[in-house]
Structures are given as structure tokens and as C-alpha cells.
PDB file of C-alpha atoms in Angstrom:
ATOM      1  CA  ILE A   1     -10.681  13.193 -33.923  1.00 57.00           C
ATOM      2  CA  TYR A   2     -12.770  16.233 -33.183  1.00 69.00           C
ATOM      3  CA  SER A   3     -10.426  18.721 -34.717  1.00 76.00           C
ATOM      4  CA  GLN A   4      -9.421  16.567 -37.690  1.00 78.00           C
ATOM      5  CA  GLY A   5     -12.643  14.553 -38.388  1.00 79.00           C
ATOM      6  CA  VAL A   6     -12.983  10.936 -39.127  1.00 78.00           C
ATOM      7  CA  LYS A   7      -9.851  10.773 -41.367  1.00 82.00           C
ATOM      8  CA  GLY A   8      -7.672  12.294 -38.634  1.00 83.00           C
ATOM      9  CA  HIS A   9      -5.203  10.304 -36.555  1.00 81.00           C
ATOM     10  CA  LEU A  10      -4.443  10.180 -32.888  1.00 79.00           C
ATOM     11  CA  SER A  11      -0.883  10.496 -31.641  1.00 80.00           C
ATOM     12  CA  PHE A  12      -0.868   7.000 -30.077  1.00 78.00           C
ATOM     13  CA  GLU A  13      -1.587   5.610 -33.588  1.00 80.00           C
ATOM     14  CA  SER A  14       2.080   6.398 -34.554  1.00 84.00           C
ATOM     15  CA  LEU A  15       3.487   4.267 -31.681  1.00 87.00           C
ATOM     16  CA  PRO A  16       5.630   1.314 -32.847  1.00 89.00           C
ATOM     17  CA  GLN A  17       3.466  -1.367 -31.106  1.00 86.00           C
ATOM     18  CA  THR A  18      -0.247  -1.911 -31.265  1.00 77.00           C
ATOM     19  CA  ALA A  19      -2.786  -4.273 -29.854  1.00 77.00           C
ATOM     20  CA  ILE A  20      -6.338  -5.125 -30.701  1.00 73.00           C
ATOM     21  CA  VAL A  21      -8.674  -5.934 -27.826  1.00 69.00           C
ATOM     22  CA  HIS A  22     -12.196  -7.266 -28.168  1.00 75.00           C
ATOM     23  CA  THR A  23     -14.096  -6.170 -25.172  1.00 72.00           C
ATOM     24  CA  TYR A  24     -17.398  -8.010 -25.684  1.00 85.00           C
ATOM     25  CA  SER A  25     -18.330 -10.648 -23.129  1.00 92.00           C
ATOM     26  CA  LEU A  26     -18.974 -14.312 -23.767  1.00 91.00           C
ATOM     27  CA  SER A  27     -22.731 -13.810 -23.599  1.00 92.00           C
ATOM     28  CA  ASP A  28     -23.377 -10.299 -25.067  1.00 91.00           C
ATOM     29  CA  CYS A  29     -21.735  -7.715 -27.290  1.00 89.00           C
ATOM     30  CA  VAL A  30     -21.900  -5.271 -24.315  1.00 90.00           C
ATOM     31  CA  THR A  31     -19.909  -6.441 -21.346  1.00 91.00           C
ATOM     32  CA  ASP A  32     -20.640  -5.817 -17.716  1.00 94.00           C
ATOM     33  CA  SER A  33     -18.005  -5.077 -15.081  1.00 94.00           C
ATOM     34  CA  GLY A  34     -17.833  -8.614 -13.819  1.00 94.00           C
ATOM     35  CA  ALA A  35     -17.150 -10.213 -17.155  1.00 95.00           C
ATOM     36  CA  ALA A  36     -14.558  -7.333 -17.945  1.00 94.00           C
ATOM     37  CA  ALA A  37     -12.783  -7.850 -14.636  1.00 94.00           C
ATOM     38  CA  THR A  38     -12.768 -11.617 -15.106  1.00 95.00           C
ATOM     39  CA  ALA A  39     -11.141 -11.077 -18.468  1.00 93.00           C
ATOM     40  CA  MET A  40      -8.488  -8.843 -16.835  1.00 92.00           C
ATOM     41  CA  ALA A  41      -7.987 -11.059 -13.826  1.00 94.00           C
ATOM     42  CA  ARG A  42      -8.097 -14.452 -15.534  1.00 95.00           C
ATOM     43  CA  GLY A  43      -7.455 -13.952 -19.266  1.00 93.00           C
ATOM     44  CA  ILE A  44     -10.641 -15.451 -20.439  1.00 94.00           C
ATOM     45  CA  LYS A  45     -13.986 -14.345 -21.937  1.00 93.00           C
ATOM     46  CA  ALA A  46     -16.853 -14.574 -19.331  1.00 95.00           C
ATOM     47  CA  ASP A  47     -20.603 -14.403 -19.360  1.00 96.00           C
ATOM     48  CA  ASN A  48     -22.125 -11.229 -18.031  1.00 95.00           C
ATOM     49  CA  ARG A  49     -23.358 -11.615 -14.459  1.00 95.00           C
ATOM     50  CA  VAL A  50     -20.575 -14.029 -13.278  1.00 96.00           C
ATOM     51  CA  VAL A  51     -17.256 -13.314 -11.476  1.00 96.00           C
ATOM     52  CA  GLY A  52     -14.004 -15.179 -11.800  1.00 96.00           C
ATOM     53  CA  MET A  53     -15.247 -17.907 -14.179  1.00 96.00           C
ATOM     54  CA  ALA A  54     -16.367 -18.217 -17.778  1.00 95.00           C
ATOM     55  CA  GLU A  55     -19.987 -19.408 -17.228  1.00 94.00           C
ATOM     56  CA  PRO A  56     -22.197 -19.835 -14.123  1.00 93.00           C
ATOM     57  CA  ASN A  57     -21.840 -23.578 -14.133  1.00 93.00           C
ATOM     58  CA  ALA A  58     -18.142 -23.826 -15.043  1.00 93.00           C
ATOM     59  CA  LYS A  59     -16.337 -26.608 -13.276  1.00 93.00           C
ATOM     60  CA  THR A  60     -12.969 -24.948 -13.288  1.00 94.00           C
ATOM     61  CA  SER A  61     -11.497 -21.468 -13.906  1.00 95.00           C
ATOM     62  CA  PRO A  62      -7.939 -20.464 -14.666  1.00 96.00           C
ATOM     63  CA  PRO A  63      -5.893 -18.802 -11.838  1.00 96.00           C
ATOM     64  CA  SER A  64      -6.264 -15.123 -11.268  1.00 96.00           C
ATOM     65  CA  LEU A  65      -3.387 -12.596 -11.368  1.00 94.00           C
ATOM     66  CA  LEU A  66      -3.473 -12.755  -7.553  1.00 94.00           C
ATOM     67  CA  ASP A  67      -3.015 -16.626  -7.721  1.00 95.00           C
ATOM     68  CA  LEU A  68      -0.068 -16.189 -10.032  1.00 96.00           C
ATOM     69  CA  ALA A  69       1.570 -13.494  -7.928  1.00 95.00           C
ATOM     70  CA  ARG A  70       1.081 -15.457  -4.744  1.00 92.00           C
ATOM     71  CA  LYS A  71       2.590 -18.537  -6.312  1.00 94.00           C
ATOM     72  CA  ALA A  72       5.662 -16.394  -7.262  1.00 95.00           C
ATOM     73  CA  GLY A  73       6.026 -15.336  -3.599  1.00 93.00           C
ATOM     74  CA  TRP A  74       4.555 -11.939  -3.770  1.00 93.00           C
ATOM     75  CA  SER A  75       2.280 -10.342  -1.243  1.00 89.00           C
ATOM     76  CA  THR A  76      -1.206  -9.875  -2.698  1.00 91.00           C
ATOM     77  CA  GLY A  77      -4.345  -7.921  -1.957  1.00 89.00           C
ATOM     78  CA  ILE A  78      -7.229  -5.830  -3.203  1.00 91.00           C
ATOM     79  CA  VAL A  79      -7.812  -2.166  -2.564  1.00 90.00           C
ATOM     80  CA  THR A  80     -11.001  -0.478  -3.800  1.00 89.00           C
ATOM     81  CA  ASP A  81     -13.153   2.473  -3.050  1.00 85.00           C
ATOM     82  CA  ASP A  82     -16.176   0.244  -3.882  1.00 87.00           C
ATOM     83  CA  SER A  83     -17.458  -2.766  -2.100  1.00 88.00           C
ATOM     84  CA  VAL A  84     -15.053  -5.637  -1.944  1.00 90.00           C
ATOM     85  CA  THR A  85     -17.933  -7.892  -2.923  1.00 91.00           C
ATOM     86  CA  GLY A  86     -18.491  -5.979  -6.135  1.00 93.00           C
ATOM     87  CA  ALA A  87     -18.274  -7.555  -9.512  1.00 94.00           C
ATOM     88  CA  THR A  88     -15.110  -5.574 -10.436  1.00 94.00           C
ATOM     89  CA  GLU A  89     -13.073  -6.714  -7.422  1.00 94.00           C
ATOM     90  CA  ALA A  90     -14.399 -10.284  -6.877  1.00 95.00           C
ATOM     91  CA  PRO A  91     -12.825 -11.987 -10.032  1.00 96.00           C
ATOM     92  CA  PHE A  92      -9.378 -11.421  -8.622  1.00 96.00           C
ATOM     93  CA  LEU A  93     -10.179 -13.284  -5.394  1.00 95.00           C
ATOM     94  CA  LEU A  94     -12.876 -15.903  -6.166  1.00 96.00           C
ATOM     95  CA  GLU A  95     -15.241 -17.634  -8.456  1.00 97.00           C
ATOM     96  CA  HIS A  96     -19.062 -17.289  -8.331  1.00 96.00           C
ATOM     97  CA  GLY A  97     -21.819 -17.770 -10.780  1.00 95.00           C
ATOM     98  CA  ASN A  98     -23.926 -14.716  -9.830  1.00 95.00           C
ATOM     99  CA  ARG A  99     -22.450 -11.206  -9.247  1.00 94.00           C
ATOM    100  CA  THR A 100     -25.574 -10.119  -7.330  1.00 92.00           C
ATOM    101  CA  GLU A 101     -25.145 -12.624  -4.460  1.00 90.00           C
ATOM    102  CA  GLU A 102     -22.957 -10.285  -2.457  1.00 88.00           C
ATOM    103  CA  ALA A 103     -23.532 -12.106   0.859  1.00 84.00           C
ATOM    104  CA  ILE A 104     -22.176 -15.322  -0.597  1.00 88.00           C
ATOM    105  CA  ILE A 105     -19.331 -13.451  -2.282  1.00 92.00           C
ATOM    106  CA  ALA A 106     -18.489 -11.900   1.159  1.00 87.00           C
ATOM    107  CA  ALA A 107     -18.180 -15.393   2.588  1.00 85.00           C
ATOM    108  CA  LYS A 108     -15.983 -16.488  -0.337  1.00 90.00           C
ATOM    109  CA  THR A 109     -13.867 -13.295   0.132  1.00 89.00           C
ATOM    110  CA  LEU A 110     -13.146 -14.410   3.668  1.00 84.00           C
ATOM    111  CA  ASP A 111     -12.105 -17.863   2.402  1.00 84.00           C
ATOM    112  CA  ALA A 112      -9.616 -16.119  -0.035  1.00 88.00           C
ATOM    113  CA  LEU A 113      -7.983 -14.190   2.815  1.00 84.00           C
ATOM    114  CA  GLY A 114      -4.760 -16.085   3.353  1.00 83.00           C
ATOM    115  CA  PRO A 115      -4.704 -18.463   0.397  1.00 87.00           C
ATOM    116  CA  ARG A 116      -5.194 -15.819  -2.255  1.00 90.00           C
ATOM    117  CA  ALA A 117      -4.822 -12.338  -0.579  1.00 89.00           C
ATOM    118  CA  HIS A 118      -2.884 -10.959   2.342  1.00 86.00           C
ATOM    119  CA  ILE A 119      -5.054  -7.891   2.594  1.00 85.00           C
ATOM    120  CA  VAL A 120      -8.512  -6.757   1.445  1.00 87.00           C
ATOM    121  CA  LEU A 121      -9.357  -3.057   1.804  1.00 85.00           C
ATOM    122  CA  GLY A 122     -12.591  -1.498   0.725  1.00 84.00           C
ATOM    123  CA  GLY A 123     -16.241  -0.879   1.335  1.00 83.00           C
ATOM    124  CA  GLY A 124     -19.061  -3.348   1.883  1.00 81.00           C
ATOM    125  CA  THR A 125     -19.169  -3.747   5.603  1.00 76.00           C
ATOM    126  CA  GLN A 126     -22.936  -4.443   5.355  1.00 75.00           C
ATOM    127  CA  TRP A 127     -22.077  -7.855   3.817  1.00 79.00           C
ATOM    128  CA  PHE A 128     -19.694  -8.879   6.665  1.00 73.00           C
ATOM    129  CA  ALA A 129     -22.063  -8.180   9.546  1.00 65.00           C
ATOM    130  CA  ASP A 130     -25.532  -9.447  10.482  1.00 56.00           C
ATOM    131  CA  PRO A 131     -27.567  -6.211  11.119  1.00 53.00           C
ATOM    132  CA  SER A 132     -31.045  -6.820  12.706  1.00 52.00           C
ATOM    133  CA  PRO A 133     -33.532  -6.799   9.986  1.00 55.00           C
ATOM    134  CA  GLY A 134     -35.415  -3.595   9.690  1.00 51.00           C
ATOM    135  CA  PRO A 135     -37.243  -1.530   7.119  1.00 47.00           C
ATOM    136  CA  ARG A 136     -34.021  -0.388   5.546  1.00 50.00           C
ATOM    137  CA  ARG A 137     -32.601  -3.872   5.045  1.00 51.00           C
ATOM    138  CA  ALA A 138     -34.334  -6.400   2.764  1.00 52.00           C
ATOM    139  CA  TYR A 139     -32.732  -9.875   2.762  1.00 52.00           C
ATOM    140  CA  LYS A 140     -32.804 -11.840  -0.411  1.00 56.00           C
ATOM    141  CA  PRO A 141     -33.217 -15.608   0.022  1.00 55.00           C
ATOM    142  CA  GLY A 142     -30.116 -17.044   1.570  1.00 60.00           C
ATOM    143  CA  ASP A 143     -28.513 -13.661   2.444  1.00 60.00           C
ATOM    144  CA  ARG A 144     -29.127 -13.888   6.171  1.00 57.00           C
ATOM    145  CA  GLN A 145     -27.566 -17.384   6.442  1.00 63.00           C
ATOM    146  CA  ALA A 146     -24.607 -16.280   4.264  1.00 60.00           C
ATOM    147  CA  LEU A 147     -24.116 -13.185   6.491  1.00 58.00           C
ATOM    148  CA  GLN A 148     -24.087 -15.336   9.701  1.00 58.00           C
ATOM    149  CA  SER A 149     -21.557 -17.706   8.056  1.00 59.00           C
ATOM    150  CA  THR A 150     -19.014 -14.854   7.642  1.00 55.00           C
ATOM    151  CA  GLN A 151     -18.735 -14.195  11.286  1.00 52.00           C
ATOM    152  CA  ALA A 152     -16.450 -17.191  12.401  1.00 53.00           C
ATOM    153  CA  PRO A 153     -14.030 -16.854   9.482  1.00 54.00           C
ATOM    154  CA  LEU A 154     -13.701 -13.106  10.024  1.00 53.00           C
ATOM    155  CA  ALA A 155     -12.395 -13.779  13.519  1.00 48.00           C
ATOM    156  CA  LYS A 156      -9.611 -15.866  11.942  1.00 50.00           C
ATOM    157  CA  SER A 157      -8.775 -13.613   8.958  1.00 47.00           C
ATOM    158  CA  TYR A 158      -5.403 -12.202   8.134  1.00 44.00           C
ATOM    159  CA  VAL A 159      -6.127  -8.550   7.461  1.00 44.00           C
ATOM    160  CA  ALA A 160      -9.631  -7.187   6.662  1.00 50.00           C
ATOM    161  CA  ALA A 161     -10.931  -3.728   6.745  1.00 52.00           C
ATOM    162  CA  PHE A 162     -14.270  -2.703   5.531  1.00 48.00           C
ATOM    163  CA  THR A 163     -16.009   0.611   5.598  1.00 40.00           C
ATOM    164  CA  TYR A 164     -19.560   1.796   4.785  1.00 38.00           C
ATOM    165  CA  ARG A 165     -20.545   5.309   5.294  1.00 39.00           C
ATOM    166  CA  THR A 166     -19.869   6.067   8.995  1.00 36.00           C
ATOM    167  CA  HIS A 167     -19.697   2.402  10.058  1.00 38.00           C
ATOM    168  CA  ALA A 168     -16.320   0.688  10.123  1.00 42.00           C
ATOM    169  CA  ALA A 169     -15.044  -2.828  10.939  1.00 45.00           C
ATOM    170  CA  ALA A 170     -11.443  -3.948  11.184  1.00 46.00           C
ATOM    171  CA  HIS A 171      -9.752  -7.157  12.353  1.00 45.00           C
ATOM    172  CA  VAL A 172      -5.952  -7.432  12.364  1.00 43.00           C
ATOM    173  CA  PRO A 173      -4.694 -10.487  14.051  1.00 43.00           C
ATOM    174  CA  TYR A 174      -1.829 -11.015  11.538  1.00 40.00           C
ATOM    175  CA  ALA A 175       0.155 -13.436  13.583  1.00 40.00           C
TER     176      ALA A 175
END
């Protein structure tokens, strides 16, 4: 386009197959990563700020690609260099009405280990531990309780590995 101007053509335009994709979200003409990932994972338009569901109060959501692969007998998992509780990763594993509630998403991620995913690799260990509160950690309402609720399921998880800076946590009782 730069060398040929607006009337120029790109080489992919001569390919025999084409597709048109509308990337706007259900709630805005500019999509966020949670709505975009939900569209990829579930095949639906979604509101910005939600993960794995169309709207914050949706009663049901279609299965994710992981669900379909698991049903077909495949091994499934998520690998990311971001937090596993992030809005881009979460729609493949779970449904939640607010992408910023990462402590709750962490608890739901642990619930997804086994039924939806064999393995989850990525960052975000701060959401799977209960650090003592200090000046560097500000808990949002409900975060501390959600963090504490992740401890028991983590002990029973399939495979989970989370890293955050120099801290690491791993639990591998795959038996």
C-alpha cells in the first residue's frame, strides 16, 4: 500500500479464498482483548470487559475450543507469557462477567484444571497465593477471600505452573 498508494493491491488479495471478519465487540466498535479472545474461543460476539461469555449476566455460554477438543479426546491446555488470569487466556478456560476480577478468575482457573485443561502454564502466581498484605499489595473487595479459596483446589490440581518475576510455584501430582 505504501509503494502503490490507496489504489494498490496486496499479494494476499489475489488468493482464491477470502474471508471478511468484523472485529468489533458486542458493546463497542473497538474491542478489548477479552471480547476478542471470547470471539476466537467461543465463536460469539462479546461485551468488552467480560471473558468467555457474551454479556456479564449471560446464563449460558457456548463451549470453548478447549471444551470441543476435550470432548474429542484431545489433551488440552493453555500456554502464555502473560498471566493465566488475563482476559486473553481466560475465555478458553472459563466464563466470568468482569475481566478485572483476577483473583476470582484464578479460582475458576483451578476449577477448569481437569475438566477443561490438562495443563496451564504462564504467569500470575500472585493470584494463586495469599501474600501478607503490605504497602505493595492492595486488595480489591473480595480478592483476599478469593485468593484464600484457591489454596485447597491447587493442592488437588492436575498440572499447574505459574511464574511471576523471580517467584515460582509448581504443583505436579498428576496421578
